[in-house]
mmCIF file with all atom_site columns, C-alpha atoms in Angstrom:
data_model
loop_
_atom_site.group_PDB
_atom_site.id
_atom_site.type_symbol
_atom_site.label_atom_id
_atom_site.label_alt_id
_atom_site.label_comp_id
_atom_site.label_asym_id
_atom_site.label_entity_id
_atom_site.label_seq_id
_atom_site.pdbx_PDB_ins_code
_atom_site.Cartn_x
_atom_site.Cartn_y
_atom_site.Cartn_z
_atom_site.occupancy
_atom_site.B_iso_or_equiv
_atom_site.pdbx_formal_charge
_atom_site.auth_seq_id
_atom_site.auth_comp_id
_atom_site.auth_asym_id
_atom_site.auth_atom_id
_atom_site.pdbx_PDB_model_num
ATOM 1   C CA . MET P 1 1   ? 92.257 72.423  108.041 1.00 0.00 ? 1   MET P CA 1
ATOM 2   C CA . ASN P 1 2   ? 94.566 72.015  111.024 1.00 0.00 ? 2   ASN P CA 1
ATOM 3   C CA . GLN P 1 3   ? 93.566 71.706  114.677 1.00 0.00 ? 3   GLN P CA 1
ATOM 4   C CA . TYR P 1 4   ? 93.833 75.469  115.330 1.00 0.00 ? 4   TYR P CA 1
ATOM 5   C CA . HIS P 1 5   ? 91.647 76.304  112.368 1.00 0.00 ? 5   HIS P CA 1
ATOM 6   C CA . LYS P 1 6   ? 89.042 73.798  113.528 1.00 0.00 ? 6   LYS P CA 1
ATOM 7   C CA . ARG P 1 7   ? 89.052 75.182  117.069 1.00 0.00 ? 7   ARG P CA 1
ATOM 8   C CA . LEU P 1 8   ? 88.793 78.761  115.850 1.00 0.00 ? 8   LEU P CA 1
ATOM 9   C CA . MET P 1 9   ? 85.980 77.970  113.413 1.00 0.00 ? 9   MET P CA 1
ATOM 10  C CA . ARG P 1 10  ? 84.110 76.088  116.160 1.00 0.00 ? 10  ARG P CA 1
ATOM 11  C CA . ILE P 1 11  ? 84.429 79.079  118.512 1.00 0.00 ? 11  ILE P CA 1
ATOM 12  C CA . ILE P 1 12  ? 83.279 81.496  115.799 1.00 0.00 ? 12  ILE P CA 1
ATOM 13  C CA . ASP P 1 13  ? 80.302 79.259  115.082 1.00 0.00 ? 13  ASP P CA 1
ATOM 14  C CA . ASP P 1 14  ? 79.484 79.022  118.804 1.00 0.00 ? 14  ASP P CA 1
ATOM 15  C CA . VAL P 1 15  ? 79.639 82.804  119.199 1.00 0.00 ? 15  VAL P CA 1
ATOM 16  C CA . LYS P 1 16  ? 77.502 83.271  116.090 1.00 0.00 ? 16  LYS P CA 1
ATOM 17  C CA . HIS P 1 17  ? 74.832 81.017  117.595 1.00 0.00 ? 17  HIS P CA 1
ATOM 18  C CA . LEU P 1 18  ? 74.687 82.804  120.938 1.00 0.00 ? 18  LEU P CA 1
ATOM 19  C CA . ASP P 1 19  ? 71.321 84.506  120.745 1.00 0.00 ? 19  ASP P CA 1
ATOM 20  C CA . ILE P 1 20  ? 71.790 87.678  122.746 1.00 0.00 ? 20  ILE P CA 1
ATOM 21  C CA . TRP P 1 21  ? 68.264 88.729  121.835 1.00 0.00 ? 21  TRP P CA 1
ATOM 22  C CA . SER P 1 22  ? 66.864 85.776  123.793 1.00 0.00 ? 22  SER P CA 1
ATOM 23  C CA . ILE P 1 23  ? 67.177 87.918  126.949 1.00 0.00 ? 23  ILE P CA 1
ATOM 24  C CA . ILE P 1 24  ? 64.386 90.092  125.497 1.00 0.00 ? 24  ILE P CA 1
ATOM 25  C CA . PRO P 1 25  ? 61.267 87.910  125.812 1.00 0.00 ? 25  PRO P CA 1
ATOM 26  C CA . ASP P 1 26  ? 58.563 90.277  124.460 1.00 0.00 ? 26  ASP P CA 1
ATOM 27  C CA . LEU P 1 27  ? 59.043 89.583  120.749 1.00 0.00 ? 27  LEU P CA 1
ATOM 28  C CA . ASN P 1 28  ? 60.125 86.694  118.557 1.00 0.00 ? 28  ASN P CA 1
ATOM 29  C CA . ARG P 1 29  ? 63.372 87.037  116.598 1.00 0.00 ? 29  ARG P CA 1
ATOM 30  C CA . PRO P 1 30  ? 61.903 88.303  113.287 1.00 0.00 ? 30  PRO P CA 1
ATOM 31  C CA . GLU P 1 31  ? 59.808 90.868  115.184 1.00 0.00 ? 31  GLU P CA 1
ATOM 32  C CA . GLN P 1 32  ? 62.878 92.028  117.118 1.00 0.00 ? 32  GLN P CA 1
ATOM 33  C CA . THR P 1 33  ? 64.913 92.295  113.924 1.00 0.00 ? 33  THR P CA 1
ATOM 34  C CA . VAL P 1 34  ? 62.252 94.349  112.137 1.00 0.00 ? 34  VAL P CA 1
ATOM 35  C CA . MET P 1 35  ? 61.486 96.514  115.171 1.00 0.00 ? 35  MET P CA 1
ATOM 36  C CA . HIS P 1 36  ? 65.117 97.466  115.714 1.00 0.00 ? 36  HIS P CA 1
ATOM 37  C CA . ALA P 1 37  ? 65.665 97.897  111.959 1.00 0.00 ? 37  ALA P CA 1
ATOM 38  C CA . ILE P 1 38  ? 62.814 100.428 111.873 1.00 0.00 ? 38  ILE P CA 1
ATOM 39  C CA . ASP P 1 39  ? 64.478 102.293 114.723 1.00 0.00 ? 39  ASP P CA 1
ATOM 40  C CA . ARG P 1 40  ? 67.945 102.253 113.156 1.00 0.00 ? 40  ARG P CA 1
ATOM 41  C CA . CYS P 1 41  ? 66.667 103.221 109.699 1.00 0.00 ? 41  CYS P CA 1
ATOM 42  C CA . SER P 1 42  ? 64.733 106.121 111.217 1.00 0.00 ? 42  SER P CA 1
ATOM 43  C CA . ARG P 1 43  ? 67.999 107.404 112.723 1.00 0.00 ? 43  ARG P CA 1
ATOM 44  C CA . THR P 1 44  ? 70.168 107.243 109.583 1.00 0.00 ? 44  THR P CA 1
ATOM 45  C CA . ASP P 1 45  ? 71.036 110.240 107.472 1.00 0.00 ? 45  ASP P CA 1
ATOM 46  C CA . LEU P 1 46  ? 71.097 108.748 104.019 1.00 0.00 ? 46  LEU P CA 1
ATOM 47  C CA . PRO P 1 47  ? 68.877 110.679 101.603 1.00 0.00 ? 47  PRO P CA 1
ATOM 48  C CA . GLN P 1 48  ? 69.876 108.397 98.724  1.00 0.00 ? 48  GLN P CA 1
ATOM 49  C CA . TRP P 1 49  ? 67.659 105.649 100.163 1.00 0.00 ? 49  TRP P CA 1
ATOM 50  C CA . LYS P 1 50  ? 64.685 107.216 98.401  1.00 0.00 ? 50  LYS P CA 1
ATOM 51  C CA . ASP P 1 51  ? 66.223 106.262 95.066  1.00 0.00 ? 51  ASP P CA 1
ATOM 52  C CA . ILE P 1 52  ? 68.037 103.104 96.091  1.00 0.00 ? 52  ILE P CA 1
ATOM 53  C CA . HIS P 1 53  ? 65.938 100.606 94.170  1.00 0.00 ? 53  HIS P CA 1
ATOM 54  C CA . ARG P 1 54  ? 66.071 102.649 90.958  1.00 0.00 ? 54  ARG P CA 1
ATOM 55  C CA . GLU P 1 55  ? 69.867 102.883 91.287  1.00 0.00 ? 55  GLU P CA 1
ATOM 56  C CA . MET P 1 56  ? 70.141 99.140  91.927  1.00 0.00 ? 56  MET P CA 1
ATOM 57  C CA . ARG P 1 57  ? 68.253 98.328  88.733  1.00 0.00 ? 57  ARG P CA 1
ATOM 58  C CA . HIS P 1 58  ? 70.574 100.512 86.630  1.00 0.00 ? 58  HIS P CA 1
ATOM 59  C CA . ARG P 1 59  ? 73.885 99.259  87.966  1.00 0.00 ? 59  ARG P CA 1
ATOM 60  C CA . GLU P 1 60  ? 75.784 96.119  87.166  1.00 0.00 ? 60  GLU P CA 1
ATOM 61  C CA . ASP P 1 61  ? 76.737 95.581  90.826  1.00 0.00 ? 61  ASP P CA 1
ATOM 62  C CA . PRO P 1 62  ? 73.829 96.417  93.166  1.00 0.00 ? 62  PRO P CA 1
ATOM 63  C CA . ASP P 1 63  ? 75.781 94.859  96.065  1.00 0.00 ? 63  ASP P CA 1
ATOM 64  C CA . GLU P 1 64  ? 77.901 98.020  96.209  1.00 0.00 ? 64  GLU P CA 1
ATOM 65  C CA . ILE P 1 65  ? 74.798 100.134 96.862  1.00 0.00 ? 65  ILE P CA 1
ATOM 66  C CA . MET P 1 66  ? 73.418 97.642  99.359  1.00 0.00 ? 66  MET P CA 1
ATOM 67  C CA . GLU P 1 67  ? 76.679 97.701  101.303 1.00 0.00 ? 67  GLU P CA 1
ATOM 68  C CA . LYS P 1 68  ? 76.617 101.504 101.332 1.00 0.00 ? 68  LYS P CA 1
ATOM 69  C CA . CYS P 1 69  ? 73.124 101.367 102.845 1.00 0.00 ? 69  CYS P CA 1
ATOM 70  C CA . ARG P 1 70  ? 74.151 98.743  105.385 1.00 0.00 ? 70  ARG P CA 1
ATOM 71  C CA . ASP P 1 71  ? 77.188 100.843 106.363 1.00 0.00 ? 71  ASP P CA 1
ATOM 72  C CA . ALA P 1 72  ? 74.921 103.833 106.963 1.00 0.00 ? 72  ALA P CA 1
ATOM 73  C CA . TYR P 1 73  ? 72.523 101.572 108.861 1.00 0.00 ? 73  TYR P CA 1
ATOM 74  C CA . MET P 1 74  ? 75.343 100.584 111.213 1.00 0.00 ? 74  MET P CA 1
ATOM 75  C CA . ASN P 1 75  ? 76.352 104.241 111.789 1.00 0.00 ? 75  ASN P CA 1
ATOM 76  C CA . VAL P 1 76  ? 73.179 105.731 113.162 1.00 0.00 ? 76  VAL P CA 1
ATOM 77  C CA . SER P 1 77  ? 72.893 108.945 115.122 1.00 0.00 ? 77  SER P CA 1
ATOM 78  C CA . GLY P 1 78  ? 70.742 109.783 118.097 1.00 0.00 ? 78  GLY P CA 1
ATOM 79  C CA . CYS P 1 79  ? 69.392 107.570 120.812 1.00 0.00 ? 79  CYS P CA 1
ATOM 80  C CA . PRO P 1 80  ? 67.343 104.406 120.289 1.00 0.00 ? 80  PRO P CA 1
ATOM 81  C CA . GLY P 1 81  ? 63.665 105.219 119.911 1.00 0.00 ? 81  GLY P CA 1
ATOM 82  C CA . GLU P 1 82  ? 64.278 108.829 118.855 1.00 0.00 ? 82  GLU P CA 1
ATOM 83  C CA . GLY P 1 83  ? 64.439 108.481 115.058 1.00 0.00 ? 83  GLY P CA 1
ATOM 84  C CA . THR P 1 84  ? 62.432 110.838 112.854 1.00 0.00 ? 84  THR P CA 1
ATOM 85  C CA . ARG P 1 85  ? 63.080 109.686 109.280 1.00 0.00 ? 85  ARG P CA 1
ATOM 86  C CA . ASP P 1 86  ? 60.260 107.852 107.498 1.00 0.00 ? 86  ASP P CA 1
ATOM 87  C CA . VAL P 1 87  ? 61.089 104.183 106.925 1.00 0.00 ? 87  VAL P CA 1
ATOM 88  C CA . ARG P 1 88  ? 59.849 102.323 103.879 1.00 0.00 ? 88  ARG P CA 1
ATOM 89  C CA . VAL P 1 89  ? 59.265 98.597  103.971 1.00 0.00 ? 89  VAL P CA 1
ATOM 90  C CA . SER P 1 90  ? 61.765 98.359  101.091 1.00 0.00 ? 90  SER P CA 1
ATOM 91  C CA . ASP P 1 91  ? 64.408 99.881  103.435 1.00 0.00 ? 91  ASP P CA 1
ATOM 92  C CA . LEU P 1 92  ? 63.783 97.019  105.845 1.00 0.00 ? 92  LEU P CA 1
ATOM 93  C CA . VAL P 1 93  ? 64.296 94.440  103.103 1.00 0.00 ? 93  VAL P CA 1
ATOM 94  C CA . LEU P 1 94  ? 67.686 95.997  102.327 1.00 0.00 ? 94  LEU P CA 1
ATOM 95  C CA . VAL P 1 95  ? 69.056 96.199  105.848 1.00 0.00 ? 95  VAL P CA 1
ATOM 96  C CA . THR P 1 96  ? 67.631 93.070  107.437 1.00 0.00 ? 96  THR P CA 1
ATOM 97  C CA . ARG P 1 97  ? 68.309 90.691  104.536 1.00 0.00 ? 97  ARG P CA 1
ATOM 98  C CA . MET P 1 98  ? 64.929 89.144  105.326 1.00 0.00 ? 98  MET P CA 1
ATOM 99  C CA . HIS P 1 99  ? 62.438 88.125  102.654 1.00 0.00 ? 99  HIS P CA 1
ATOM 100 C CA . MET P 1 100 ? 59.375 90.296  102.149 1.00 0.00 ? 100 MET P CA 1
ATOM 101 C CA . PRO P 1 101 ? 56.862 87.683  103.439 1.00 0.00 ? 101 PRO P CA 1
ATOM 102 C CA . ALA P 1 102 ? 58.785 87.391  106.735 1.00 0.00 ? 102 ALA P CA 1
ATOM 103 C CA . ILE P 1 103 ? 58.924 91.172  107.088 1.00 0.00 ? 103 ILE P CA 1
ATOM 104 C CA . SER P 1 104 ? 55.211 91.445  106.311 1.00 0.00 ? 104 SER P CA 1
ATOM 105 C CA . ARG P 1 105 ? 54.365 88.850  108.980 1.00 0.00 ? 105 ARG P CA 1
ATOM 106 C CA . ALA P 1 106 ? 56.531 90.646  111.544 1.00 0.00 ? 106 ALA P CA 1
ATOM 107 C CA . LEU P 1 107 ? 54.976 94.018  110.663 1.00 0.00 ? 107 LEU P CA 1
ATOM 108 C CA . ARG P 1 108 ? 51.454 92.562  111.039 1.00 0.00 ? 108 ARG P CA 1
ATOM 109 C CA . GLU P 1 109 ? 52.339 91.210  114.495 1.00 0.00 ? 109 GLU P CA 1
ATOM 110 C CA . LEU P 1 110 ? 54.069 94.427  115.586 1.00 0.00 ? 110 LEU P CA 1
ATOM 111 C CA . GLU P 1 111 ? 51.078 96.472  114.419 1.00 0.00 ? 111 GLU P CA 1
ATOM 112 C CA . ALA P 1 112 ? 48.658 94.159  116.271 1.00 0.00 ? 112 ALA P CA 1
ATOM 113 C CA . LYS P 1 113 ? 50.756 94.655  119.429 1.00 0.00 ? 113 LYS P CA 1
ATOM 114 C CA . GLY P 1 114 ? 50.545 98.432  119.024 1.00 0.00 ? 114 GLY P CA 1
ATOM 115 C CA . LEU P 1 115 ? 54.294 98.872  118.495 1.00 0.00 ? 115 LEU P CA 1
ATOM 116 C CA . ILE P 1 116 ? 54.237 100.265 114.935 1.00 0.00 ? 116 ILE P CA 1
ATOM 117 C CA . THR P 1 117 ? 51.933 102.049 112.518 1.00 0.00 ? 117 THR P CA 1
ATOM 118 C CA . ARG P 1 118 ? 51.827 101.676 108.739 1.00 0.00 ? 118 ARG P CA 1
ATOM 119 C CA . HIS P 1 119 ? 50.526 104.015 106.062 1.00 0.00 ? 119 HIS P CA 1
ATOM 120 C CA . THR P 1 120 ? 50.851 104.547 102.343 1.00 0.00 ? 120 THR P CA 1
ATOM 121 C CA . ASP P 1 121 ? 53.562 106.982 101.259 1.00 0.00 ? 121 ASP P CA 1
ATOM 122 C CA . SER P 1 122 ? 51.765 110.063 99.900  1.00 0.00 ? 122 SER P CA 1
ATOM 123 C CA . ALA P 1 123 ? 54.667 110.755 97.492  1.00 0.00 ? 123 ALA P CA 1
ATOM 124 C CA . ASP P 1 124 ? 54.687 107.202 96.101  1.00 0.00 ? 124 ASP P CA 1
ATOM 125 C CA . ARG P 1 125 ? 51.506 105.238 96.709  1.00 0.00 ? 125 ARG P CA 1
ATOM 126 C CA . ARG P 1 126 ? 53.307 101.969 95.899  1.00 0.00 ? 126 ARG P CA 1
ATOM 127 C CA . GLN P 1 127 ? 55.394 102.363 99.065  1.00 0.00 ? 127 GLN P CA 1
ATOM 128 C CA . THR P 1 128 ? 54.394 101.694 102.664 1.00 0.00 ? 128 THR P CA 1
ATOM 129 C CA . ILE P 1 129 ? 55.841 103.807 105.468 1.00 0.00 ? 129 ILE P CA 1
ATOM 130 C CA . VAL P 1 130 ? 56.299 102.244 108.914 1.00 0.00 ? 130 VAL P CA 1
ATOM 131 C CA . GLN P 1 131 ? 56.888 104.111 112.150 1.00 0.00 ? 131 GLN P CA 1
ATOM 132 C CA . LEU P 1 132 ? 57.307 103.142 115.774 1.00 0.00 ? 132 LEU P CA 1
ATOM 133 C CA . THR P 1 133 ? 54.501 104.115 118.135 1.00 0.00 ? 133 THR P CA 1
ATOM 134 C CA . ASP P 1 134 ? 55.356 105.713 121.476 1.00 0.00 ? 134 ASP P CA 1
ATOM 135 C CA . GLU P 1 135 ? 55.117 102.245 123.032 1.00 0.00 ? 135 GLU P CA 1
ATOM 136 C CA . GLY P 1 136 ? 57.404 100.863 120.315 1.00 0.00 ? 136 GLY P CA 1
ATOM 137 C CA . ARG P 1 137 ? 59.947 103.641 120.927 1.00 0.00 ? 137 ARG P CA 1
ATOM 138 C CA . LYS P 1 138 ? 59.967 102.891 124.664 1.00 0.00 ? 138 LYS P CA 1
ATOM 139 C CA . MET P 1 139 ? 60.441 99.183  123.989 1.00 0.00 ? 139 MET P CA 1
ATOM 140 C CA . VAL P 1 140 ? 63.347 99.787  121.590 1.00 0.00 ? 140 VAL P CA 1
ATOM 141 C CA . ALA P 1 141 ? 65.068 102.083 124.099 1.00 0.00 ? 141 ALA P CA 1
ATOM 142 C CA . ARG P 1 142 ? 64.568 99.567  126.945 1.00 0.00 ? 142 ARG P CA 1
ATOM 143 C CA . ASP P 1 143 ? 65.704 96.566  124.872 1.00 0.00 ? 143 ASP P CA 1
ATOM 144 C CA . THR P 1 144 ? 68.769 98.436  123.613 1.00 0.00 ? 144 THR P CA 1
ATOM 145 C CA . ARG P 1 145 ? 69.798 99.319  127.179 1.00 0.00 ? 145 ARG P CA 1
ATOM 146 C CA . GLU P 1 146 ? 69.410 95.671  128.203 1.00 0.00 ? 146 GLU P CA 1
ATOM 147 C CA . ILE P 1 147 ? 71.491 94.393  125.276 1.00 0.00 ? 147 ILE P CA 1
ATOM 148 C CA . ASP P 1 148 ? 74.138 97.081  125.797 1.00 0.00 ? 148 ASP P CA 1
ATOM 149 C CA . ASP P 1 149 ? 74.389 96.155  129.483 1.00 0.00 ? 149 ASP P CA 1
ATOM 150 C CA . CYS P 1 150 ? 74.826 92.489  128.556 1.00 0.00 ? 150 CYS P CA 1
ATOM 151 C CA . ILE P 1 151 ? 77.566 93.294  126.023 1.00 0.00 ? 151 ILE P CA 1
ATOM 152 C CA . GLU P 1 152 ? 79.326 95.523  128.570 1.00 0.00 ? 152 GLU P CA 1
ATOM 153 C CA . ALA P 1 153 ? 79.284 92.659  131.077 1.00 0.00 ? 153 ALA P CA 1
ATOM 154 C CA . VAL P 1 154 ? 80.728 90.231  128.514 1.00 0.00 ? 154 VAL P CA 1
ATOM 155 C CA . PHE P 1 155 ? 83.569 92.550  127.537 1.00 0.00 ? 155 PHE P CA 1
ATOM 156 C CA . ALA P 1 156 ? 84.321 93.491  131.149 1.00 0.00 ? 156 ALA P CA 1
ATOM 157 C CA . ALA P 1 157 ? 86.297 90.220  131.194 1.00 0.00 ? 157 ALA P CA 1
ATOM 158 C CA . PHE P 1 158 ? 88.773 91.746  128.701 1.00 0.00 ? 158 PHE P CA 1
ATOM 159 C CA . THR P 1 159 ? 91.276 94.545  129.198 1.00 0.00 ? 159 THR P CA 1
ATOM 160 C CA . GLU P 1 160 ? 91.266 97.401  126.678 1.00 0.00 ? 160 GLU P CA 1
ATOM 161 C CA . GLU P 1 161 ? 94.435 95.953  125.162 1.00 0.00 ? 161 GLU P CA 1
ATOM 162 C CA . GLU P 1 162 ? 92.820 92.530  124.778 1.00 0.00 ? 162 GLU P CA 1
ATOM 163 C CA . GLN P 1 163 ? 89.780 94.099  123.126 1.00 0.00 ? 163 GLN P CA 1
ATOM 164 C CA . GLU P 1 164 ? 92.022 96.023  120.692 1.00 0.00 ? 164 GLU P CA 1
ATOM 165 C CA . GLU P 1 165 ? 93.946 92.835  119.895 1.00 0.00 ? 165 GLU P CA 1
ATOM 166 C CA . LEU P 1 166 ? 90.720 90.879  119.368 1.00 0.00 ? 166 LEU P CA 1
ATOM 167 C CA . ILE P 1 167 ? 89.434 93.580  117.017 1.00 0.00 ? 167 ILE P CA 1
ATOM 168 C CA . ARG P 1 168 ? 92.716 93.627  115.133 1.00 0.00 ? 168 ARG P CA 1
ATOM 169 C CA . LEU P 1 169 ? 92.854 89.842  114.737 1.00 0.00 ? 169 LEU P CA 1
ATOM 170 C CA . LEU P 1 170 ? 89.203 89.414  113.763 1.00 0.00 ? 170 LEU P CA 1
ATOM 171 C CA . THR P 1 171 ? 89.490 92.257  111.246 1.00 0.00 ? 171 THR P CA 1
ATOM 172 C CA . LYS P 1 172 ? 92.589 90.636  109.786 1.00 0.00 ? 172 LYS P CA 1
ATOM 173 C CA . MET P 1 173 ? 90.739 87.298  109.521 1.00 0.00 ? 173 MET P CA 1
ATOM 174 C CA . LYS P 1 174 ? 87.677 88.936  107.918 1.00 0.00 ? 174 LYS P CA 1
ATOM 175 C CA . ASP P 1 175 ? 89.800 90.822  105.385 1.00 0.00 ? 175 ASP P CA 1
ATOM 176 C CA . SER P 1 176 ? 91.829 87.720  104.545 1.00 0.00 ? 176 SER P CA 1
ATOM 177 C CA . ALA P 1 177 ? 88.669 85.649  104.095 1.00 0.00 ? 177 ALA P CA 1
ATOM 178 C CA . ALA P 1 178 ? 87.056 88.308  101.882 1.00 0.00 ? 178 ALA P CA 1
ATOM 179 C CA . GLU P 1 179 ? 90.184 88.497  99.729  1.00 0.00 ? 179 GLU P CA 1
ATOM 180 C CA . GLU P 1 180 ? 90.433 84.715  99.385  1.00 0.00 ? 180 GLU P CA 1
ATOM 181 C CA . LEU P 1 181 ? 86.739 84.384  98.531  1.00 0.00 ? 181 LEU P CA 1
ATOM 182 C CA . GLU P 1 182 ? 87.066 87.078  95.855  1.00 0.00 ? 182 GLU P CA 1
ATOM 183 C CA . ILE P 1 183 ? 90.022 85.237  94.288  1.00 0.00 ? 183 ILE P CA 1
ATOM 184 C CA . ARG P 1 184 ? 88.117 81.949  94.272  1.00 0.00 ? 184 ARG P CA 1
ATOM 185 C CA . ARG P 1 185 ? 84.928 83.530  92.859  1.00 0.00 ? 185 ARG P CA 1
ATOM 186 C CA . LYS P 1 186 ? 86.906 84.896  89.931  1.00 0.00 ? 186 LYS P CA 1
ATOM 187 C CA . ARG P 1 187 ? 88.111 81.369  89.106  1.00 0.00 ? 187 ARG P CA 1
ATOM 188 C CA . VAL P 1 188 ? 84.571 80.105  88.677  1.00 0.00 ? 188 VAL P CA 1
#
């Protein structure tokens, strides 16, 4: 690794460790992750999620399905706090990449704070449905505005051309890394 690679990797690591969510003091990080995942999942339009676990068991490569769900999760519609789709706890496991015990702890805390409700899915009693309360919806909308304002302020230091170039270069690096990792995984 040459000096430029080391500098770039150090910067990427530093950026990765900037905790933007620390400007939102009301919840700890797992609670924030779960709370905002409930909101985003409730605003996705992906009917296949109902059958996602069954599909994953019958496919050789469940990662493909998981990535499809995560792509949909990143492309939500509507405004924060305005989702209407029921969210299963299993949806949260998929999109947050958190373990079930951590999600369960966060859900218990969020419920105790009056930010979510939980109930058994009437169509499948093995599943638990979680929803934001009115207070939870308000918090998600407020937190999202705060984070968006922070991100806007950060990127105000860049021209549109610089932002385009940064996107282009980071995408090129990501694609190159993914390709190289795939080659090396096949060797093993």
